[in-house]
Amino acid sequence: MGLVRIRVRELAAERGWTFKEVAERSGVVYSTITTYARRSSISMVDFRAIDKLARAFGVMIEDVVEIIEEGVK
């Protein structure tokens, strides 16, 4: 299983949004936003949440998710 980093902190800062604003604009639960923002890497994410974040930030999903470590086959 690979590891990814969700760039919510950077994208919010670029727009001057708080995490609460990100949650309100995206429809993603605040606790999920803060979890993604505080972790340097994560192995499992909710794809629907990532899609909502991308739409709220007006970017592609690839701009929200950074691959840290590829999964091993």
Short mmCIF file of C-alpha atoms in Angstrom, two decimals:
data_model
loop_
_atom_site.label_atom_id
_atom_site.label_comp_id
_atom_site.label_asym_id
_atom_site.label_seq_id
_atom_site.Cartn_x
_atom_site.Cartn_y
_atom_site.Cartn_z
CA MET A 1 0.00 0.00 0.00
CA GLY A 2 1.34 3.45 -0.89
CA LEU A 3 1.42 6.63 1.12
CA VAL A 4 0.05 9.98 0.05
CA ARG A 5 -0.03 13.49 1.44
CA ILE A 6 -3.12 15.62 1.07
CA ARG A 7 -2.15 19.21 0.26
CA VAL A 8 -5.09 20.79 2.08
CA ARG A 9 -2.89 23.02 4.25
CA GLU A 10 -1.06 24.55 1.28
CA LEU A 11 -4.16 24.98 -0.88
CA ALA A 12 -6.09 26.62 1.96
CA ALA A 13 -3.19 28.97 2.73
CA GLU A 14 -2.93 30.00 -0.94
CA ARG A 15 -6.55 31.11 -0.81
CA GLY A 16 -6.47 32.54 2.70
CA TRP A 17 -9.07 30.02 3.90
CA THR A 18 -9.28 28.53 7.37
CA PHE A 19 -9.88 24.80 7.74
CA LYS A 20 -13.42 25.63 8.82
CA GLU A 21 -13.93 27.51 5.55
CA VAL A 22 -12.50 24.58 3.60
CA ALA A 23 -14.97 22.26 5.34
CA GLU A 24 -17.90 24.58 4.61
CA ARG A 25 -16.95 25.17 0.98
CA SER A 26 -16.20 21.52 0.22
CA GLY A 27 -18.78 19.71 2.33
CA VAL A 28 -16.03 17.59 3.87
CA VAL A 29 -16.26 17.10 7.62
CA TYR A 30 -13.96 19.46 9.58
CA SER A 31 -12.26 16.59 11.44
CA THR A 32 -11.32 15.01 8.11
CA ILE A 33 -9.84 18.30 6.91
CA THR A 34 -7.73 18.66 10.04
CA THR A 35 -6.61 15.01 9.86
CA TYR A 36 -5.44 15.48 6.28
CA ALA A 37 -3.74 18.78 7.13
CA ARG A 38 -1.85 17.49 10.17
CA ARG A 39 -0.52 14.24 8.74
CA SER A 40 2.63 14.23 6.66
CA SER A 41 1.50 10.98 5.04
CA ILE A 42 -1.56 8.77 5.07
CA SER A 43 -2.27 5.35 3.59
CA MET A 44 -6.04 5.50 3.21
CA VAL A 45 -8.17 8.40 2.06
CA ASP A 46 -11.82 8.89 1.20
CA PHE A 47 -11.88 9.44 -2.56
CA ARG A 48 -15.18 11.31 -2.32
CA ALA A 49 -13.60 13.74 0.14
CA ILE A 50 -10.61 14.25 -2.15
CA ASP A 51 -12.95 14.91 -5.08
CA LYS A 52 -14.92 17.44 -3.02
CA LEU A 53 -11.72 19.17 -1.94
CA ALA A 54 -10.48 19.40 -5.52
CA ARG A 55 -13.78 20.93 -6.63
CA ALA A 56 -13.81 23.43 -3.75
CA PHE A 57 -10.24 24.52 -4.51
CA GLY A 58 -10.92 24.56 -8.25
CA VAL A 59 -8.05 22.21 -9.03
CA MET A 60 -7.56 18.69 -10.34
CA ILE A 61 -7.39 15.75 -7.94
CA GLU A 62 -3.71 15.36 -8.83
CA ASP A 63 -3.13 18.81 -7.34
CA VAL A 64 -4.65 17.77 -4.00
CA VAL A 65 -2.86 14.43 -3.59
CA GLU A 66 0.92 14.06 -3.49
CA ILE A 67 2.30 10.53 -3.76
CA ILE A 68 4.90 9.99 -1.05
CA GLU A 69 5.59 6.28 -1.53
CA GLU A 70 4.38 3.96 -4.25
CA GLY A 71 2.66 0.73 -3.25
CA VAL A 72 4.71 -2.45 -3.54
CA LYS A 73 3.29 -5.18 -5.75
#
